[in-house]
Amino acid sequence: VSQVPVFLEEHFDTFLPADWYIEGGNNWQEGTTNNAGGTPPEAQFYYTNGEGIQRLITMPIVTSGSATLDLEFKHFVSDFSGGYVLRLETSADGENWNTVEEWPAADIPATTENIIIDTPDVGSETFQLAWTYDGNFWNINWWCIDDVYLQSDNPQVLGSIAGNVELTGGTGDITQCDVSVGNYVVHPDNNGNYSISIEPGNYDVTASLFGYTADIASDVEVLPNETSTADFTILFMEIPNNLSAMVTE
């Protein structure tokens, strides 16, 4: 498994773009201006009363095999009275965010940013970008974003581990089983099949499900552009009946 090509191009012809979303409030909107230096429309954060963190977030993007990503976008800031911070952030789970770049509260003329992203989230199959406003919502006039381009850089060759998980006994749901390799966790399909793309190396692979004994495949070797097999059978843990205890002094 080699690097998965990554390419995102967004000009905000519709808002929100498909599968993008906002969190923390509703100050992100479609702007009919071209303040950022592109052509209308553009994404725009506008002022209201309130305070907190608001994000404009991309859809999840598969970045498997990428070590870094190249990002280009246009933006413009019209400051009102300070008291906020602007950030570009990344995430692999939509909950924990890492800062790529930070801009203090100040006017920024129409500028094209070219940024190399190398946060720990790069390489994830659920990579996301966020343009983040943190502070008093009243203290800015506008933050405008346009013409976003994201592409992969510095390819990294991967291998994979694939196999089948079988449940013995019980009524467990095979799709809720965790197959874990290092920091990676996947869930089998309805037939128990799974696959994980990962950097070459040697790994311990574990299959587990609540109520069942875990099964471990130790020292599985992963080679570049090859698939290693690890199958698992995990057993239902019977609950003993008619337990008794004796207390002695």
PDB file of C-alpha atoms in Angstrom:
ATOM      1  CA  VAL A   1       0.000   0.000   0.000  1.00  0.00           C
ATOM      2  CA  SER A   2       1.625   3.219  -1.157  1.00  0.00           C
ATOM      3  CA  GLN A   3       0.699   6.769  -0.335  1.00  0.00           C
ATOM      4  CA  VAL A   4      -2.949   7.624  -0.939  1.00  0.00           C
ATOM      5  CA  PRO A   5      -3.134  10.738  -3.167  1.00  0.00           C
ATOM      6  CA  VAL A   6      -4.698  13.639  -1.290  1.00  0.00           C
ATOM      7  CA  PHE A   7      -6.269  16.549  -3.079  1.00  0.00           C
ATOM      8  CA  LEU A   8      -8.818  18.988  -1.727  1.00  0.00           C
ATOM      9  CA  GLU A   9      -9.920  22.036  -3.687  1.00  0.00           C
ATOM     10  CA  GLU A  10     -12.571  24.351  -2.273  1.00  0.00           C
ATOM     11  CA  HIS A  11     -13.741  27.767  -3.496  1.00  0.00           C
ATOM     12  CA  PHE A  12     -16.892  27.999  -1.324  1.00  0.00           C
ATOM     13  CA  ASP A  13     -19.241  28.250  -4.296  1.00  0.00           C
ATOM     14  CA  THR A  14     -21.789  26.810  -1.877  1.00  0.00           C
ATOM     15  CA  PHE A  15     -21.783  27.140   1.896  1.00  0.00           C
ATOM     16  CA  LEU A  16     -21.346  24.911   3.697  1.00  0.00           C
ATOM     17  CA  PRO A  17     -19.374  22.754   1.251  1.00  0.00           C
ATOM     18  CA  ALA A  18     -20.477  19.109   1.150  1.00  0.00           C
ATOM     19  CA  ASP A  19     -19.609  17.278   4.397  1.00  0.00           C
ATOM     20  CA  TRP A  20     -17.936  20.339   5.953  1.00  0.00           C
ATOM     21  CA  TYR A  21     -19.413  21.551   9.230  1.00  0.00           C
ATOM     22  CA  ILE A  22     -19.095  24.242  11.888  1.00  0.00           C
ATOM     23  CA  GLU A  23     -19.002  23.865  15.660  1.00  0.00           C
ATOM     24  CA  GLY A  24     -19.182  26.228  18.599  1.00  0.00           C
ATOM     25  CA  GLY A  25     -21.602  28.719  17.065  1.00  0.00           C
ATOM     26  CA  ASN A  26     -22.970  30.144  13.826  1.00  0.00           C
ATOM     27  CA  ASN A  27     -20.599  32.982  12.995  1.00  0.00           C
ATOM     28  CA  TRP A  28     -19.142  31.185   9.981  1.00  0.00           C
ATOM     29  CA  GLN A  29     -21.225  32.069   6.938  1.00  0.00           C
ATOM     30  CA  GLU A  30     -21.093  32.603   3.182  1.00  0.00           C
ATOM     31  CA  GLY A  31     -19.601  35.966   2.266  1.00  0.00           C
ATOM     32  CA  THR A  32     -20.489  37.608  -1.048  1.00  0.00           C
ATOM     33  CA  THR A  33     -17.215  39.558  -1.001  1.00  0.00           C
ATOM     34  CA  ASN A  34     -13.727  38.762  -2.317  1.00  0.00           C
ATOM     35  CA  ASN A  35     -11.752  40.222   0.606  1.00  0.00           C
ATOM     36  CA  ALA A  36      -9.384  37.238   0.711  1.00  0.00           C
ATOM     37  CA  GLY A  37      -8.256  37.909  -2.855  1.00  0.00           C
ATOM     38  CA  GLY A  38     -10.228  35.266  -4.721  1.00  0.00           C
ATOM     39  CA  THR A  39     -13.585  35.595  -6.406  1.00  0.00           C
ATOM     40  CA  PRO A  40     -16.943  35.735  -4.612  1.00  0.00           C
ATOM     41  CA  PRO A  41     -18.266  33.952  -2.674  1.00  0.00           C
ATOM     42  CA  GLU A  42     -15.910  33.127   0.191  1.00  0.00           C
ATOM     43  CA  ALA A  43     -16.173  31.725   3.721  1.00  0.00           C
ATOM     44  CA  GLN A  44     -16.490  34.471   6.315  1.00  0.00           C
ATOM     45  CA  PHE A  45     -16.417  34.686  10.099  1.00  0.00           C
ATOM     46  CA  TYR A  46     -18.412  37.722  11.233  1.00  0.00           C
ATOM     47  CA  TYR A  47     -18.875  39.540  14.537  1.00  0.00           C
ATOM     48  CA  THR A  48     -21.661  39.008  17.090  1.00  0.00           C
ATOM     49  CA  ASN A  49     -21.965  39.110  20.847  1.00  0.00           C
ATOM     50  CA  GLY A  50     -20.487  36.118  22.598  1.00  0.00           C
ATOM     51  CA  GLU A  51     -17.208  34.438  23.405  1.00  0.00           C
ATOM     52  CA  GLY A  52     -15.666  31.024  22.883  1.00  0.00           C
ATOM     53  CA  ILE A  53     -14.191  28.779  20.195  1.00  0.00           C
ATOM     54  CA  GLN A  54     -15.758  28.313  16.758  1.00  0.00           C
ATOM     55  CA  ARG A  55     -14.402  26.104  13.995  1.00  0.00           C
ATOM     56  CA  LEU A  56     -14.967  25.755  10.251  1.00  0.00           C
ATOM     57  CA  ILE A  57     -14.086  22.080   9.670  1.00  0.00           C
ATOM     58  CA  THR A  58     -13.449  20.038   6.534  1.00  0.00           C
ATOM     59  CA  MET A  59     -14.834  16.610   5.848  1.00  0.00           C
ATOM     60  CA  PRO A  60     -12.631  13.676   6.970  1.00  0.00           C
ATOM     61  CA  ILE A  61      -9.839  13.130   4.419  1.00  0.00           C
ATOM     62  CA  VAL A  62      -7.862   9.925   3.846  1.00  0.00           C
ATOM     63  CA  THR A  63      -4.154  10.816   4.165  1.00  0.00           C
ATOM     64  CA  SER A  64      -2.737   7.300   4.583  1.00  0.00           C
ATOM     65  CA  GLY A  65       0.933   7.134   3.602  1.00  0.00           C
ATOM     66  CA  SER A  66       1.502  10.890   3.743  1.00  0.00           C
ATOM     67  CA  ALA A  67       4.162  12.244   6.080  1.00  0.00           C
ATOM     68  CA  THR A  68       3.411  15.904   5.303  1.00  0.00           C
ATOM     69  CA  LEU A  69       0.723  17.828   3.440  1.00  0.00           C
ATOM     70  CA  ASP A  70       0.968  21.031   1.402  1.00  0.00           C
ATOM     71  CA  LEU A  71      -1.791  23.554   2.090  1.00  0.00           C
ATOM     72  CA  GLU A  72      -2.530  26.760   0.235  1.00  0.00           C
ATOM     73  CA  PHE A  73      -5.376  29.152   0.984  1.00  0.00           C
ATOM     74  CA  LYS A  74      -6.227  32.833   0.804  1.00  0.00           C
ATOM     75  CA  HIS A  75      -7.405  34.837   3.809  1.00  0.00           C
ATOM     76  CA  PHE A  76      -8.080  38.351   5.051  1.00  0.00           C
ATOM     77  CA  VAL A  77      -8.650  39.748   8.542  1.00  0.00           C
ATOM     78  CA  SER A  78     -10.349  43.009   9.487  1.00  0.00           C
ATOM     79  CA  ASP A  79      -9.653  43.547  13.197  1.00  0.00           C
ATOM     80  CA  PHE A  80     -11.926  45.565  15.472  1.00  0.00           C
ATOM     81  CA  SER A  81     -10.431  45.623  18.966  1.00  0.00           C
ATOM     82  CA  GLY A  82      -8.259  42.545  19.553  1.00  0.00           C
ATOM     83  CA  GLY A  83      -8.898  39.979  22.252  1.00  0.00           C
ATOM     84  CA  TYR A  84      -8.905  36.798  20.136  1.00  0.00           C
ATOM     85  CA  VAL A  85      -6.583  34.348  18.377  1.00  0.00           C
ATOM     86  CA  LEU A  86      -6.985  32.759  14.939  1.00  0.00           C
ATOM     87  CA  ARG A  87      -5.645  29.253  14.347  1.00  0.00           C
ATOM     88  CA  LEU A  88      -5.287  26.645  11.664  1.00  0.00           C
ATOM     89  CA  GLU A  89      -5.707  23.226  13.307  1.00  0.00           C
ATOM     90  CA  THR A  90      -5.750  19.543  12.410  1.00  0.00           C
ATOM     91  CA  SER A  91      -7.391  16.499  13.952  1.00  0.00           C
ATOM     92  CA  ALA A  92      -7.572  12.752  13.380  1.00  0.00           C
ATOM     93  CA  ASP A  93     -10.798  12.256  15.340  1.00  0.00           C
ATOM     94  CA  GLY A  94     -12.705  15.561  15.167  1.00  0.00           C
ATOM     95  CA  GLU A  95     -12.265  16.068  18.908  1.00  0.00           C
ATOM     96  CA  ASN A  96      -8.572  16.558  19.688  1.00  0.00           C
ATOM     97  CA  TRP A  97      -6.983  19.429  17.761  1.00  0.00           C
ATOM     98  CA  ASN A  98      -3.332  20.281  17.038  1.00  0.00           C
ATOM     99  CA  THR A  99      -2.251  23.797  16.066  1.00  0.00           C
ATOM    100  CA  VAL A 100      -0.493  24.219  12.715  1.00  0.00           C
ATOM    101  CA  GLU A 101      -0.373  28.000  12.573  1.00  0.00           C
ATOM    102  CA  GLU A 102      -1.588  30.838  14.785  1.00  0.00           C
ATOM    103  CA  TRP A 103      -2.319  34.473  13.969  1.00  0.00           C
ATOM    104  CA  PRO A 104      -2.719  37.146  16.671  1.00  0.00           C
ATOM    105  CA  ALA A 105      -5.542  39.668  16.583  1.00  0.00           C
ATOM    106  CA  ALA A 106      -4.532  42.182  13.907  1.00  0.00           C
ATOM    107  CA  ASP A 107      -5.414  43.263  10.388  1.00  0.00           C
ATOM    108  CA  ILE A 108      -4.156  40.888   7.686  1.00  0.00           C
ATOM    109  CA  PRO A 109      -4.425  42.130   4.103  1.00  0.00           C
ATOM    110  CA  ALA A 110      -5.443  39.682   1.379  1.00  0.00           C
ATOM    111  CA  THR A 111      -2.725  37.028   1.715  1.00  0.00           C
ATOM    112  CA  THR A 112      -2.030  33.630   0.157  1.00  0.00           C
ATOM    113  CA  GLU A 113      -0.687  31.238   2.791  1.00  0.00           C
ATOM    114  CA  ASN A 114       1.508  28.273   1.816  1.00  0.00           C
ATOM    115  CA  ILE A 115       1.918  25.916   4.769  1.00  0.00           C
ATOM    116  CA  ILE A 116       3.525  22.493   5.181  1.00  0.00           C
ATOM    117  CA  ILE A 117       1.468  20.445   7.645  1.00  0.00           C
ATOM    118  CA  ASP A 118       3.375  17.840   9.666  1.00  0.00           C
ATOM    119  CA  THR A 119       1.193  17.350  12.742  1.00  0.00           C
ATOM    120  CA  PRO A 120       0.692  13.823  14.152  1.00  0.00           C
ATOM    121  CA  ASP A 121      -2.717  13.763  12.436  1.00  0.00           C
ATOM    122  CA  VAL A 122      -1.133  13.507   8.972  1.00  0.00           C
ATOM    123  CA  GLY A 123      -1.342   9.897   7.826  1.00  0.00           C
ATOM    124  CA  SER A 124      -4.758   9.349   9.385  1.00  0.00           C
ATOM    125  CA  GLU A 125      -7.682   8.024   7.361  1.00  0.00           C
ATOM    126  CA  THR A 126      -9.880  10.629   9.095  1.00  0.00           C
ATOM    127  CA  PHE A 127      -7.705  13.752   8.804  1.00  0.00           C
ATOM    128  CA  GLN A 128      -9.481  17.105   9.183  1.00  0.00           C
ATOM    129  CA  LEU A 129      -8.560  20.779   8.936  1.00  0.00           C
ATOM    130  CA  ALA A 130     -10.185  23.580  10.935  1.00  0.00           C
ATOM    131  CA  TRP A 131     -10.037  27.353  10.706  1.00  0.00           C
ATOM    132  CA  THR A 132     -10.565  28.318  14.331  1.00  0.00           C
ATOM    133  CA  TYR A 133     -11.635  31.548  16.039  1.00  0.00           C
ATOM    134  CA  ASP A 134     -10.872  31.676  19.766  1.00  0.00           C
ATOM    135  CA  GLY A 135     -11.979  34.689  21.807  1.00  0.00           C
ATOM    136  CA  ASN A 136     -14.598  37.432  21.974  1.00  0.00           C
ATOM    137  CA  PHE A 137     -16.788  37.281  18.854  1.00  0.00           C
ATOM    138  CA  TRP A 138     -17.436  41.032  18.948  1.00  0.00           C
ATOM    139  CA  ASN A 139     -13.776  41.970  18.611  1.00  0.00           C
ATOM    140  CA  ILE A 140     -13.355  41.155  14.900  1.00  0.00           C
ATOM    141  CA  ASN A 141     -15.042  42.540  11.819  1.00  0.00           C
ATOM    142  CA  TRP A 142     -14.301  39.718   9.370  1.00  0.00           C
ATOM    143  CA  TRP A 143     -12.040  36.733   8.796  1.00  0.00           C
ATOM    144  CA  CYS A 144     -12.428  35.633   5.194  1.00  0.00           C
ATOM    145  CA  ILE A 145     -11.159  32.341   3.690  1.00  0.00           C
ATOM    146  CA  ASP A 146     -11.050  31.281   0.040  1.00  0.00           C
ATOM    147  CA  ASP A 147      -9.362  29.057  -2.559  1.00  0.00           C
ATOM    148  CA  VAL A 148      -8.233  26.143  -0.387  1.00  0.00           C
ATOM    149  CA  TYR A 149      -5.881  23.573  -1.914  1.00  0.00           C
ATOM    150  CA  LEU A 150      -4.544  20.561   0.001  1.00  0.00           C
ATOM    151  CA  GLN A 151      -2.247  17.957  -1.522  1.00  0.00           C
ATOM    152  CA  SER A 152       0.090  15.214  -0.361  1.00  0.00           C
ATOM    153  CA  ASP A 153       3.841  15.585  -0.103  1.00  0.00           C
ATOM    154  CA  ASN A 154       6.789  13.319   0.777  1.00  0.00           C
ATOM    155  CA  PRO A 155       5.202   9.961   0.015  1.00  0.00           C
ATOM    156  CA  GLN A 156       5.619   7.179   2.528  1.00  0.00           C
ATOM    157  CA  VAL A 157       5.356   3.524   1.516  1.00  0.00           C
ATOM    158  CA  LEU A 158       3.038   1.439   3.673  1.00  0.00           C
ATOM    159  CA  GLY A 159       2.214  -2.207   4.169  1.00  0.00           C
ATOM    160  CA  SER A 160      -0.910  -3.702   5.665  1.00  0.00           C
ATOM    161  CA  ILE A 161      -2.221  -6.284   8.101  1.00  0.00           C
ATOM    162  CA  ALA A 162      -5.453  -8.049   7.181  1.00  0.00           C
ATOM    163  CA  GLY A 163      -7.384 -11.051   8.398  1.00  0.00           C
ATOM    164  CA  ASN A 164     -10.538 -12.375  10.003  1.00  0.00           C
ATOM    165  CA  VAL A 165     -11.922 -12.307  13.536  1.00  0.00           C
ATOM    166  CA  GLU A 166     -14.216 -15.138  14.677  1.00  0.00           C
ATOM    167  CA  LEU A 167     -16.335 -15.111  17.821  1.00  0.00           C
ATOM    168  CA  THR A 168     -16.891 -18.422  19.607  1.00  0.00           C
ATOM    169  CA  GLY A 169     -19.952 -18.540  21.845  1.00  0.00           C
ATOM    170  CA  GLY A 170     -22.044 -15.700  23.196  1.00  0.00           C
ATOM    171  CA  THR A 171     -24.069 -13.193  21.222  1.00  0.00           C
ATOM    172  CA  GLY A 172     -21.392 -10.538  20.679  1.00  0.00           C
ATOM    173  CA  ASP A 173     -21.423  -8.171  17.686  1.00  0.00           C
ATOM    174  CA  ILE A 174     -18.336  -8.828  15.570  1.00  0.00           C
ATOM    175  CA  THR A 175     -18.422  -5.267  14.200  1.00  0.00           C
ATOM    176  CA  GLN A 176     -17.847  -3.941  17.739  1.00  0.00           C
ATOM    177  CA  CYS A 177     -14.608  -5.890  18.117  1.00  0.00           C
ATOM    178  CA  ASP A 178     -11.433  -3.782  18.401  1.00  0.00           C
ATOM    179  CA  VAL A 179      -8.468  -4.859  16.290  1.00  0.00           C
ATOM    180  CA  SER A 180      -5.577  -2.738  17.531  1.00  0.00           C
ATOM    181  CA  VAL A 181      -2.049  -2.236  16.236  1.00  0.00           C
ATOM    182  CA  GLY A 182      -0.097   0.371  18.186  1.00  0.00           C
ATOM    183  CA  ASN A 183      -2.232   3.536  18.112  1.00  0.00           C
ATOM    184  CA  TYR A 184      -4.430   2.257  15.274  1.00  0.00           C
ATOM    185  CA  VAL A 185      -7.807   0.626  15.931  1.00  0.00           C
ATOM    186  CA  VAL A 186     -10.229  -0.742  13.330  1.00  0.00           C
ATOM    187  CA  HIS A 187     -13.459  -2.751  13.496  1.00  0.00           C
ATOM    188  CA  PRO A 188     -14.202  -5.827  11.368  1.00  0.00           C
ATOM    189  CA  ASP A 189     -17.064  -5.893   8.892  1.00  0.00           C
ATOM    190  CA  ASN A 190     -20.130  -8.104   9.329  1.00  0.00           C
ATOM    191  CA  ASN A 191     -18.110 -11.095   8.122  1.00  0.00           C
ATOM    192  CA  GLY A 192     -15.280 -10.454  10.579  1.00  0.00           C
ATOM    193  CA  ASN A 193     -12.827  -9.206   7.954  1.00  0.00           C
ATOM    194  CA  TYR A 194     -10.523  -6.265   8.683  1.00  0.00           C
ATOM    195  CA  SER A 195      -7.531  -4.460   7.183  1.00  0.00           C
ATOM    196  CA  ILE A 196      -5.088  -1.881   8.568  1.00  0.00           C
ATOM    197  CA  SER A 197      -2.601   0.139   6.510  1.00  0.00           C
ATOM    198  CA  ILE A 198       0.520   0.878   8.535  1.00  0.00           C
ATOM    199  CA  GLU A 199       4.209   1.749   8.311  1.00  0.00           C
ATOM    200  CA  PRO A 200       6.603  -1.196   7.796  1.00  0.00           C
ATOM    201  CA  GLY A 201       7.801  -2.811  11.017  1.00  0.00           C
ATOM    202  CA  ASN A 202       6.955  -5.526  13.520  1.00  0.00           C
ATOM    203  CA  TYR A 203       3.764  -5.270  15.547  1.00  0.00           C
ATOM    204  CA  ASP A 204       1.672  -7.047  18.174  1.00  0.00           C
ATOM    205  CA  VAL A 205      -1.940  -7.176  16.960  1.00  0.00           C
ATOM    206  CA  THR A 206      -4.807  -7.632  19.425  1.00  0.00           C
ATOM    207  CA  ALA A 207      -8.454  -8.553  18.852  1.00  0.00           C
ATOM    208  CA  SER A 208     -10.773  -7.858  21.786  1.00  0.00           C
ATOM    209  CA  LEU A 209     -14.451  -7.514  22.645  1.00  0.00           C
ATOM    210  CA  PHE A 210     -16.133  -7.002  26.001  1.00  0.00           C
ATOM    211  CA  GLY A 211     -17.149 -10.347  27.463  1.00  0.00           C
ATOM    212  CA  TYR A 212     -14.619 -12.287  25.406  1.00  0.00           C
ATOM    213  CA  THR A 213     -11.005 -13.282  25.974  1.00  0.00           C
ATOM    214  CA  ALA A 214      -8.611 -11.200  23.888  1.00  0.00           C
ATOM    215  CA  ASP A 215      -6.423 -12.871  21.262  1.00  0.00           C
ATOM    216  CA  ILE A 216      -2.956 -11.553  20.393  1.00  0.00           C
ATOM    217  CA  ALA A 217      -0.799 -12.143  17.329  1.00  0.00           C
ATOM    218  CA  SER A 218       2.759 -11.273  18.349  1.00  0.00           C
ATOM    219  CA  ASP A 219       5.559  -9.826  16.255  1.00  0.00           C
ATOM    220  CA  VAL A 220       3.661  -9.603  12.957  1.00  0.00           C
ATOM    221  CA  GLU A 221       6.057  -8.382  10.279  1.00  0.00           C
ATOM    222  CA  VAL A 222       4.797  -5.710   7.881  1.00  0.00           C
ATOM    223  CA  LEU A 223       6.779  -5.190   4.678  1.00  0.00           C
ATOM    224  CA  PRO A 224       6.436  -2.286   2.201  1.00  0.00           C
ATOM    225  CA  ASN A 225       3.638  -2.795  -0.341  1.00  0.00           C
ATOM    226  CA  GLU A 226       2.783  -6.226   1.105  1.00  0.00           C
ATOM    227  CA  THR A 227      -0.083  -7.590   3.211  1.00  0.00           C
ATOM    228  CA  SER A 228       0.539  -9.708   6.305  1.00  0.00           C
ATOM    229  CA  THR A 229      -2.192 -11.986   7.661  1.00  0.00           C
ATOM    230  CA  ALA A 230      -3.365 -12.196  11.271  1.00  0.00           C
ATOM    231  CA  ASP A 231      -6.526 -14.185  12.037  1.00  0.00           C
ATOM    232  CA  PHE A 232      -8.166 -14.350  15.452  1.00  0.00           C
ATOM    233  CA  THR A 233     -10.620 -16.496  17.391  1.00  0.00           C
ATOM    234  CA  ILE A 234     -11.886 -14.960  20.609  1.00  0.00           C
ATOM    235  CA  LEU A 235     -13.829 -17.005  23.155  1.00  0.00           C
ATOM    236  CA  PHE A 236     -16.896 -16.024  25.122  1.00  0.00           C
ATOM    237  CA  MET A 237     -16.190 -15.908  28.867  1.00  0.00           C
ATOM    238  CA  GLU A 238     -18.827 -18.055  30.547  1.00  0.00           C
ATOM    239  CA  ILE A 239     -20.131 -16.760  33.865  1.00  0.00           C
ATOM    240  CA  PRO A 240     -19.906 -19.523  36.464  1.00  0.00           C
ATOM    241  CA  ASN A 241     -23.179 -20.622  38.066  1.00  0.00           C
ATOM    242  CA  ASN A 242     -23.899 -21.585  41.679  1.00  0.00           C
ATOM    243  CA  LEU A 243     -20.932 -19.778  43.121  1.00  0.00           C
ATOM    244  CA  SER A 244     -20.504 -20.114  46.860  1.00  0.00           C
ATOM    245  CA  ALA A 245     -18.106 -18.659  49.358  1.00  0.00           C
ATOM    246  CA  MET A 246     -17.021 -19.673  52.818  1.00  0.00           C
ATOM    247  CA  VAL A 247     -15.862 -17.183  55.409  1.00  0.00           C
ATOM    248  CA  THR A 248     -13.266 -18.341  57.910  1.00  0.00           C
ATOM    249  CA  GLU A 249     -11.842 -16.531  60.873  1.00  0.00           C
TER     250      GLU A 249
END
